Short mmCIF file of C-alpha atoms in Angstrom, two decimals:
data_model
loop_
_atom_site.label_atom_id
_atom_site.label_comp_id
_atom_site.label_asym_id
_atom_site.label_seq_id
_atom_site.Cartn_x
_atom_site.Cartn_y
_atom_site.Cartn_z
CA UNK A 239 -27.47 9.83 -0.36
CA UNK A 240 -24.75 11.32 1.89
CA UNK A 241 -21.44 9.90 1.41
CA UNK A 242 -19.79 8.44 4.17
CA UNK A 243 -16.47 9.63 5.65
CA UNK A 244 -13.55 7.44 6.09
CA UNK A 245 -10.93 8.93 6.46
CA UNK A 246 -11.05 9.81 10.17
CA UNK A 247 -8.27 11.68 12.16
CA UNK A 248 -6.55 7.98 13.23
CA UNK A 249 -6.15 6.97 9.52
CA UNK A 250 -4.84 10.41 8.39
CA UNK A 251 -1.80 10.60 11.12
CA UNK A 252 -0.72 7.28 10.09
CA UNK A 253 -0.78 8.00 6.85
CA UNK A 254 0.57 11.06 7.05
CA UNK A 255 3.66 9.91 9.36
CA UNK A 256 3.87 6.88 6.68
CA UNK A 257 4.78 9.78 4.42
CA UNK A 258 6.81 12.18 6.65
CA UNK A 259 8.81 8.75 8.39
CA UNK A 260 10.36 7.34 5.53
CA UNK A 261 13.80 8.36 3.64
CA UNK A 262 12.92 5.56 0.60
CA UNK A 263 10.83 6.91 -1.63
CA UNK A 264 9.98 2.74 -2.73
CA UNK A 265 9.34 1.94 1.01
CA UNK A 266 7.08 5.09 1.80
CA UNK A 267 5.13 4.85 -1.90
CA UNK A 268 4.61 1.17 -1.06
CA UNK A 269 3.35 1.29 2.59
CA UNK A 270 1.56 4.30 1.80
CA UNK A 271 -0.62 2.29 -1.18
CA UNK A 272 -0.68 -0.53 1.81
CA UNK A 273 -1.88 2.17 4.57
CA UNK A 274 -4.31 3.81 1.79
CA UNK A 275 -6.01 0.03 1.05
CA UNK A 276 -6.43 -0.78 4.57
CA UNK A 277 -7.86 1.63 6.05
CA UNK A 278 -10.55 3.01 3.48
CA UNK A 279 -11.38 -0.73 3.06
CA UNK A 280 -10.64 -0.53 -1.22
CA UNK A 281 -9.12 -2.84 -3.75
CA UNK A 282 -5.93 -1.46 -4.39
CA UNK A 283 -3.90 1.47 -4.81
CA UNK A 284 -1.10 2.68 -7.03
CA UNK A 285 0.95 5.76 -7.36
CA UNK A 286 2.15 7.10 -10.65
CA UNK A 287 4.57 9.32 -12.02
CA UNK A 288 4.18 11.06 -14.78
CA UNK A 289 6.83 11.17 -17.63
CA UNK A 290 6.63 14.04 -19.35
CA UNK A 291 8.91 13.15 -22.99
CA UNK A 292 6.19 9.84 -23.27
CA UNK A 293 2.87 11.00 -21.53
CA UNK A 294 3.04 8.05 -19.47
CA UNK A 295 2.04 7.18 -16.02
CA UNK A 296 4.75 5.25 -14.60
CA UNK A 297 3.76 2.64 -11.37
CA UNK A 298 6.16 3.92 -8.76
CA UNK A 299 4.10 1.03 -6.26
CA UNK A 300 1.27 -0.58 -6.18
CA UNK A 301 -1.05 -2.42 -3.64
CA UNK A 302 -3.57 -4.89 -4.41
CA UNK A 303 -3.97 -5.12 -8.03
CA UNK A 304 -2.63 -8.36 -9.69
CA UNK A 305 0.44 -8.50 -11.82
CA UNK A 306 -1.20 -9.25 -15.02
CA UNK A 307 -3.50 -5.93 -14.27
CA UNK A 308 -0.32 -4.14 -13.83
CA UNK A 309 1.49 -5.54 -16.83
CA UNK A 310 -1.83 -4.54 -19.24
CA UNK A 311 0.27 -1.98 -21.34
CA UNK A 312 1.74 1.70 -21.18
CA UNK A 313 -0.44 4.00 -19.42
CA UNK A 314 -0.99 7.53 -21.96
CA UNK A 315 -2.43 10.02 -19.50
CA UNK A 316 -3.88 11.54 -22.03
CA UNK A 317 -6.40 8.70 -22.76
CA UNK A 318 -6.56 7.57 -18.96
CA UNK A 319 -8.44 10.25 -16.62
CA UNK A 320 -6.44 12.80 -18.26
CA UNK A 321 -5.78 15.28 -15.68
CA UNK A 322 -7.12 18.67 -17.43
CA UNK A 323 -7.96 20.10 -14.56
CA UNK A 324 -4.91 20.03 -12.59
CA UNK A 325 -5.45 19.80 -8.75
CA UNK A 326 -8.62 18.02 -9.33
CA UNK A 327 -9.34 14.97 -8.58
CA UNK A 328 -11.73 12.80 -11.05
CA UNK A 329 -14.34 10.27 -9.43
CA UNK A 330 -15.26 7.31 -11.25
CA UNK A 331 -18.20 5.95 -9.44
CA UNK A 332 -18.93 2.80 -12.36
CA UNK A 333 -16.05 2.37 -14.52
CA UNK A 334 -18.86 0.56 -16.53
CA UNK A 335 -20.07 4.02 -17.31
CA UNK A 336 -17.57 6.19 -18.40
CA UNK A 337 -15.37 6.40 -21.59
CA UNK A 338 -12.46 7.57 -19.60
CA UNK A 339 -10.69 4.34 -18.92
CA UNK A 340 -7.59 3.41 -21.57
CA UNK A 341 -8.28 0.01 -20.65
CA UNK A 342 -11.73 -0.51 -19.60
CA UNK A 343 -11.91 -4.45 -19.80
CA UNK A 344 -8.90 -5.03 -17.91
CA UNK A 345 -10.53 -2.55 -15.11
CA UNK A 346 -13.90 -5.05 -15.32
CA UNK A 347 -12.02 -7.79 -15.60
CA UNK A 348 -9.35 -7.10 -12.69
CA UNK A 349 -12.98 -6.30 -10.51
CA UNK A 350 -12.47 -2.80 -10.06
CA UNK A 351 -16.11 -1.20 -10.29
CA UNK A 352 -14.77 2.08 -8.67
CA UNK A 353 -11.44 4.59 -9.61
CA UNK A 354 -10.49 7.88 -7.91
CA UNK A 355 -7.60 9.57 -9.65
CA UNK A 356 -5.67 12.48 -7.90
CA UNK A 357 -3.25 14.47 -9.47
CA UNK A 358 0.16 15.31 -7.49
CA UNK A 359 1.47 18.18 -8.21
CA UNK A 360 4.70 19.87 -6.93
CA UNK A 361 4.52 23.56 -7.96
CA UNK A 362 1.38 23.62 -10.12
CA UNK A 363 2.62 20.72 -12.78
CA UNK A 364 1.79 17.50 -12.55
CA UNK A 365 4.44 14.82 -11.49
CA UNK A 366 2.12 12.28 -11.08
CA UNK A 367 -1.07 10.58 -10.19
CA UNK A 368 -2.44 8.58 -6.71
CA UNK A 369 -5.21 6.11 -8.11
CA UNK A 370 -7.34 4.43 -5.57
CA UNK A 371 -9.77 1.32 -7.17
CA UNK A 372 -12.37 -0.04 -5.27
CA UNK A 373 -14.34 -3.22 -5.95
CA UNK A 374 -17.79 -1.60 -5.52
CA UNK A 375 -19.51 1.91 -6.33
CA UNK A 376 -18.20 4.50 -4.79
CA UNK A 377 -19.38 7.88 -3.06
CA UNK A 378 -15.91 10.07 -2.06
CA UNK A 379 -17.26 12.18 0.12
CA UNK A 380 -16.03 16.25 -0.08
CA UNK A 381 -14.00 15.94 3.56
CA UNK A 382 -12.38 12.49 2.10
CA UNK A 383 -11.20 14.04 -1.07
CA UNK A 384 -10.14 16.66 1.18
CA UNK A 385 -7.80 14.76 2.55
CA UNK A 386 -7.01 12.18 -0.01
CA UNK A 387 -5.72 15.55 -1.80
CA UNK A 388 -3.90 16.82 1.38
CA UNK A 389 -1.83 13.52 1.49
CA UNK A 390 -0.78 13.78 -2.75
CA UNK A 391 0.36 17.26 -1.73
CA UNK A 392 2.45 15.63 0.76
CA UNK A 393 3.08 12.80 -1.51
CA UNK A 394 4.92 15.45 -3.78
CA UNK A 395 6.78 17.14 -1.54
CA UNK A 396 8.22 13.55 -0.79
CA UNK A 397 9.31 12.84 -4.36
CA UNK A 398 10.91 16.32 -4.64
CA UNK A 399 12.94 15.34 -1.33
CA UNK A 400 13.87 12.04 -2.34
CA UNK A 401 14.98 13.34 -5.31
CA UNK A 402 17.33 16.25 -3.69
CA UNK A 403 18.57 13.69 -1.23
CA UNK A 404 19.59 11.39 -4.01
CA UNK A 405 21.73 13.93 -5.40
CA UNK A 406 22.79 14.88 -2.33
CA UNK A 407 24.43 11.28 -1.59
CA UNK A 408 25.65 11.07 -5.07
CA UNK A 409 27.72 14.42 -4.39
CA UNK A 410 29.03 12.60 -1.29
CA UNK A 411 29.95 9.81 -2.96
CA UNK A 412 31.79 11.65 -5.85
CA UNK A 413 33.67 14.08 -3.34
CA UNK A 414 34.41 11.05 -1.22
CA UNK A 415 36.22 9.20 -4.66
CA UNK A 416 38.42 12.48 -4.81
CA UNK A 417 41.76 10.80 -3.56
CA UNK A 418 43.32 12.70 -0.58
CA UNK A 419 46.60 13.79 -2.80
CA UNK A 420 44.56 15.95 -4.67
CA UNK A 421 43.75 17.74 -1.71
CA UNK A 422 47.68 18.23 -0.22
CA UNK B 1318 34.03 -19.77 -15.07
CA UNK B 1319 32.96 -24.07 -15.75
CA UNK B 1320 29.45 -23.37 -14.14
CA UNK B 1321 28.17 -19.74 -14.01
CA UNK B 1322 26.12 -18.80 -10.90
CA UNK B 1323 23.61 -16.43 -12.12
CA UNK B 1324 21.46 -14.53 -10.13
CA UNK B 1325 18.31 -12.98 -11.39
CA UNK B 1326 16.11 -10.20 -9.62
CA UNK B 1327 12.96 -10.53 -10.80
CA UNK B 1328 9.98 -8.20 -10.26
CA UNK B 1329 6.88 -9.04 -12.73
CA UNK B 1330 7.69 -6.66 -15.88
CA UNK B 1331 7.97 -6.81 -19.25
CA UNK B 1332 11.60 -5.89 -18.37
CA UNK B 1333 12.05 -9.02 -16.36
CA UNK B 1334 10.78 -10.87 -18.90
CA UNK B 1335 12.94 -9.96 -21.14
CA UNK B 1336 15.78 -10.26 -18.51
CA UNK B 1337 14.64 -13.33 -18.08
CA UNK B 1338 14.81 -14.33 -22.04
CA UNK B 1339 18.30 -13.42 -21.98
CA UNK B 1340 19.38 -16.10 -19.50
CA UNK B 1341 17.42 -18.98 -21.32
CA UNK B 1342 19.02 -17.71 -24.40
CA UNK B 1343 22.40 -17.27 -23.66
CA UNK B 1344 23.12 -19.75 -21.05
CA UNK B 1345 21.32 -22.41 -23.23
CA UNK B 1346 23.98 -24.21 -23.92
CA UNK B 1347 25.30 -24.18 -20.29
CA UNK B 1348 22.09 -26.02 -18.95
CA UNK B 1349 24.01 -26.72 -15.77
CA UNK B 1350 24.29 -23.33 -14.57
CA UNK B 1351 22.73 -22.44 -11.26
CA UNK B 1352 20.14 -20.17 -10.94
CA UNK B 1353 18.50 -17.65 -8.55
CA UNK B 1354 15.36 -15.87 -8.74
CA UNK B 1355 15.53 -12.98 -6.21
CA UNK B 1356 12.43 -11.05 -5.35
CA UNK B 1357 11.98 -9.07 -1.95
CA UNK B 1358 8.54 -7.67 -0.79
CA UNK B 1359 7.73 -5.13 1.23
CA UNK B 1360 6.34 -6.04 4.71
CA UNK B 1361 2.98 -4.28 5.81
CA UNK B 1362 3.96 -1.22 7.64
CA UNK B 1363 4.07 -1.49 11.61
CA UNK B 1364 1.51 1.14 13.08
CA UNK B 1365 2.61 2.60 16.09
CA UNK B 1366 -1.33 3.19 17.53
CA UNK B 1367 -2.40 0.55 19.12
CA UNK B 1368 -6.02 -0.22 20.36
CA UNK B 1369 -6.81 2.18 17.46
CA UNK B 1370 -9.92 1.51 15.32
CA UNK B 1371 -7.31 1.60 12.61
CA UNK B 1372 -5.83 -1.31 14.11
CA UNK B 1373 -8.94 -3.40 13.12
CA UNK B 1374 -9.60 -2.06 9.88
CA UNK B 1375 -5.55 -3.07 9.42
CA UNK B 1376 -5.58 -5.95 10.73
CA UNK B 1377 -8.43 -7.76 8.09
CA UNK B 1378 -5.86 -5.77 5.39
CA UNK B 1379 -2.55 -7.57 6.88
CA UNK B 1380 -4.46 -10.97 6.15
CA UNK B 1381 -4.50 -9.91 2.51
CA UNK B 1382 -1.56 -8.96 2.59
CA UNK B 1383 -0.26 -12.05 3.12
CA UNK B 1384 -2.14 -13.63 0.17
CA UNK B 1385 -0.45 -11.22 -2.18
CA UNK B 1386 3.11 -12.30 -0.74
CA UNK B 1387 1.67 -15.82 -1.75
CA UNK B 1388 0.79 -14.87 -4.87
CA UNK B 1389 4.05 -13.37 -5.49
CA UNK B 1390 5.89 -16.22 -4.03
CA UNK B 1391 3.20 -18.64 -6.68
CA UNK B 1392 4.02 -16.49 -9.66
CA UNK B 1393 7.83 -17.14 -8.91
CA UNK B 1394 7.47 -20.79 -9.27
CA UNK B 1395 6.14 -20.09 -12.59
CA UNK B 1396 9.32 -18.44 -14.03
CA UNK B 1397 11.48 -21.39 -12.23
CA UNK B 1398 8.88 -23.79 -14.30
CA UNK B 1399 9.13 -21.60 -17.58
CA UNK B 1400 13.34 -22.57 -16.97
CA UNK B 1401 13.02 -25.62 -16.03
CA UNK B 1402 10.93 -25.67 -19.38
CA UNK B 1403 14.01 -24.59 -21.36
CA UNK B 1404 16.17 -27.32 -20.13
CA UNK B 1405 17.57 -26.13 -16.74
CA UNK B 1406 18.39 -28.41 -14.10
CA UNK B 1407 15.42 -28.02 -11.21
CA UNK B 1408 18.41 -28.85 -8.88
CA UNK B 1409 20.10 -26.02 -9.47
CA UNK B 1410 17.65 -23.31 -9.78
CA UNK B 1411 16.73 -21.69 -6.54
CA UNK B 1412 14.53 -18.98 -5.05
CA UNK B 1413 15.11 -16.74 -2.89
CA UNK B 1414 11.87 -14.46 -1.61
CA UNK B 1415 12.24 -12.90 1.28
CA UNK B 1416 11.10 -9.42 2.40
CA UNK B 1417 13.14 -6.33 1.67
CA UNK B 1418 16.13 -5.06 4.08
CA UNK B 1419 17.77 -2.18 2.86
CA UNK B 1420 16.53 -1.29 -0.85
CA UNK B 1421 16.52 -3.46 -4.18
CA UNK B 1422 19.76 -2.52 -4.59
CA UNK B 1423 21.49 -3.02 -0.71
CA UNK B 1424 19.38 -6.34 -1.19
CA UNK B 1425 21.00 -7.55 -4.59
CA UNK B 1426 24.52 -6.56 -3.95
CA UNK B 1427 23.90 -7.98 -0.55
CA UNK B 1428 22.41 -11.44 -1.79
CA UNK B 1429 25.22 -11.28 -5.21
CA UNK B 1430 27.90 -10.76 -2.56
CA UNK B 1431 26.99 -13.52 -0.06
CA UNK B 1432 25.96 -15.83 -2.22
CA UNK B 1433 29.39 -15.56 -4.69
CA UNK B 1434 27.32 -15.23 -8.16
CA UNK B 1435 29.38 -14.69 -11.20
CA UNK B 1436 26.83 -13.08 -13.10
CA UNK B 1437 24.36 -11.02 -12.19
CA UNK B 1438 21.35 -9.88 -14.72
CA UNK B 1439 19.79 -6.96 -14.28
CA UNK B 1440 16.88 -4.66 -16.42
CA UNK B 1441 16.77 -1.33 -17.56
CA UNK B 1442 13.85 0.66 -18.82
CA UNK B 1443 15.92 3.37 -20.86
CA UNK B 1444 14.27 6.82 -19.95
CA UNK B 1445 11.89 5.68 -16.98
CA UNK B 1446 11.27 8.57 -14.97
CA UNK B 1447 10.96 6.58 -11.53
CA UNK B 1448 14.48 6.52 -11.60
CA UNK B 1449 14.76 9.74 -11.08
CA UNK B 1450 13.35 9.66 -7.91
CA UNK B 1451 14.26 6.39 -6.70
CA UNK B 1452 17.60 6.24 -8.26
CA UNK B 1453 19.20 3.64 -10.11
CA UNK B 1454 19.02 0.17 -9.43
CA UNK B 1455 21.34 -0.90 -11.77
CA UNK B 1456 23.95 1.90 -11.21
CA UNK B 1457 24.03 1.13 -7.54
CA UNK B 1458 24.35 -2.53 -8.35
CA UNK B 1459 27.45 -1.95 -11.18
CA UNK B 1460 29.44 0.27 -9.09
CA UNK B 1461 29.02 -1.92 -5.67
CA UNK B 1462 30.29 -5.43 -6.98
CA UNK B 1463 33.40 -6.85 -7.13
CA UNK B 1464 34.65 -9.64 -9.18
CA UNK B 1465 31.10 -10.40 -10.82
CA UNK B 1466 29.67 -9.91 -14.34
CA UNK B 1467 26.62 -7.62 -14.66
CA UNK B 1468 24.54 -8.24 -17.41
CA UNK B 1469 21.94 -5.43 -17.72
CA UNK B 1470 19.27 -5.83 -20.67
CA UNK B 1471 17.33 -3.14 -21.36
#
C-alpha cells in the first residue's frame, strides 16, 4: 500500500513561517507541536532536547499528550529510539511491536499506536528529537519524512538562534548595569 | 508580613510538585495565607491563510485544543483541592489561568507585581538543558522583583 502524503505545500509554509516568525523559542516549539498535530491529523507532538551530561530527552513543548504521559519518568535516549543513525528518522508503525519504547505501557496506555522520531541536529550532533504519536498505524510516506526532516533542520537552526539572541540580551543588559561614571 | 501572599506558578512537573510541597510545608502553620496558582497556556497559533484547506483540518484541531486548556484548567483545581486538603482556607486560595502574554517570566513578574505577593515560589531543575535555550525562568524572575521574597526549590 502507498502511503499517503500529508504534508502538502499549505501545511509546510505555515509551519515553516511558525518557525521562521517567532523570537520565543517556548512560543514557536509550542505552536509548532500545535501546527504539526493539526494539520497531519495525529495525537500529539513533542519536541526534545537532548542533554548531553544525562542522556536525556528533555520536553521543550508538547501538544496533545496528557500530563500524567508526560510526567512517566526521565527519558534515556539511549533506551528510547536511540538515534544511532543520526539524521534518520525511525518509524514506529505499532508501538505494540517493537522493543524500542523505554516505556511501552505508558505509550499503550496514553493510546498512541503510532511514533515517528526525528533527530535535530545542528552541525551533525544531535541537540534533540521532534516525536510525532499518532493514535492509529501509521505509513510516513518518503515526501512526508522529507519534509518532516526539512522542518527539524529548521527547528535547529531556531534553537541555535534563540540561544545567541539570549546571550545577546544578556550582554545588553550587563553593559546597560555599567553606571555612566565609569564611562567619564 | 501577618498574612503572606504567595504566589505559585505551576506547570504539571515533578518540580511543581515539589514546589508545591514546600508551601504546604512551610506555610503550615500560617493556614491563613493566600494563595495563587498561576498557569498560562499558549493560545493556538493564528494562521494567516484563510479559505485554506489547512484552515479545516485546523479548525477540528482548535476544538481540541480547547479541551486540553480544560483539562489544564481541571487539573488546577486538583492542586487547589490537594491545599485545601492540607488545611488552607478555600477563601483564600485563588487561580489564575489565563493564556500567556509575554513569556513565563514577563507573565510572573507581571502577575507578582500587580497582584503585591510577598512571596513568590518558584522551581528549578539544576542542570536542565532547556534553559539554555529558553533562558532562565527563575533568573529573570529574581532579578525583576522588588520588595518580594523568592523562594526557588529545586
Amino acid at each position: 500500500m502507498v502511503a499517503e502524503d500529508r504534508i502538502n505545500m499549505d501545511i509546510y509554509k505555515v509551519v515553516t513561517r511558525a518557525i521562521a516568525s517567532s523570537d520565543n523559542l517556548e512560543d514557536m516549539a509550542i505552536q509548532l507541536t500545535q501546527l504539526l498535530v493539526g494539520a497531519l491529523g495525529i495525537k500529539g507532538s513533542t519536541i526534545f532536547v537532548l542533554n548531553p551530561a544525562t542522556e536525556e530527552l528533555e520536553a521543550l513543548a508538547s501538544f496533545g499528550l496528557s500530563i500524567s504521559y508526560m510526567n512517566k519518568g526521565p527519558i534515556l535516549i539511549k533506551k528510547s529510539l536511540d538515534h544511532q543513525l543520526k539524521g534518520e528518522a525511525i518509524v514506529i508503525r505499532d508501538v505494540s511491536k517493537t522493543d524500542r519504547l523505554q516505556y511501552p505501557e505508558d505509550a499503550q496506555k496514553e493510546g498512541i499506536r503510532a511514533i515517528v522520531s526525528l533527530p535535530i541536529s545542528l552541525h551533525g550532533k544531535l541537540i534533540g528529537v521532534l516525536r510525532l504519536y499518532h493514535y492509529e498505524q501509521w505509513d510516513v510516506s518518503e515526501q512526508d519524512l522529507d519534509s518532516l526532516m526539512i522542518f527539524t533542520e529548521n527547528i535547529g537552526l531556531a534553537l541555535m538562534y534563540t540561544r545567541l539572541l539570549q546571550a545577546l540580551k544578556s550582554v545588553k543588559e550587563t553593559v546597560n548595569e555599567v553606571h555612566p561614571i565609569w564611562l567619564d | 508580613m501577618d498574612t503572606p501572599k504567595i504566589l505559585l506558578p505551576y506547570n504539571f512537573t515533578s518540580y511543581d510538585k515539589k514546589a508545591l510541597d514546600f508551601v504546604c510545608r512551610t506555610f503550615s502553620d500560617k493556614k491563613e495565607a493566600e494563595i495563587t496558582l498561576f498557569n498560562a497556556y499558549i493560545p493556538a497559533p493564528i494562521i494567516e491563510m484563510r479559505g485554506s484547506p489547512i484552515m479545516k483540518q485546523m479548525k477540528d484541531t482548535l476544538s481540541y485544543l480547547s479541551q486540553r486548556v480544560k483539562e489544564q484548567e481541571d487539573a488546577l483545581h486538583t492542586i487547589k483541592a490537594h491545599l485545601l486538603g492540607k488545611g488552607f482556607s478555600e477563601d483564600n486560595i485563588d487561580i489564575v489561568f489565563e493564556p500567556k502574554n509575554k513569556d513565563v517570566a514577563g507573565d510572573i513578574i507581571d502577575l507578582a507585581q500587580d497582584g503585591r505577593f510577598d512571596i513568590v515560589v518558584l522551581n528549578r531543575k539544576p542542570g536542565k538543558i532547556a534553559r539554555f535555550f529558553a533562558g532562565s525562568v527563575s533568573s529573570k524572575v529574581v532579578a525583576a522583583l522588588k520588595n518580594a521574597t523568592v523562594c526557588i526549590v529545586s
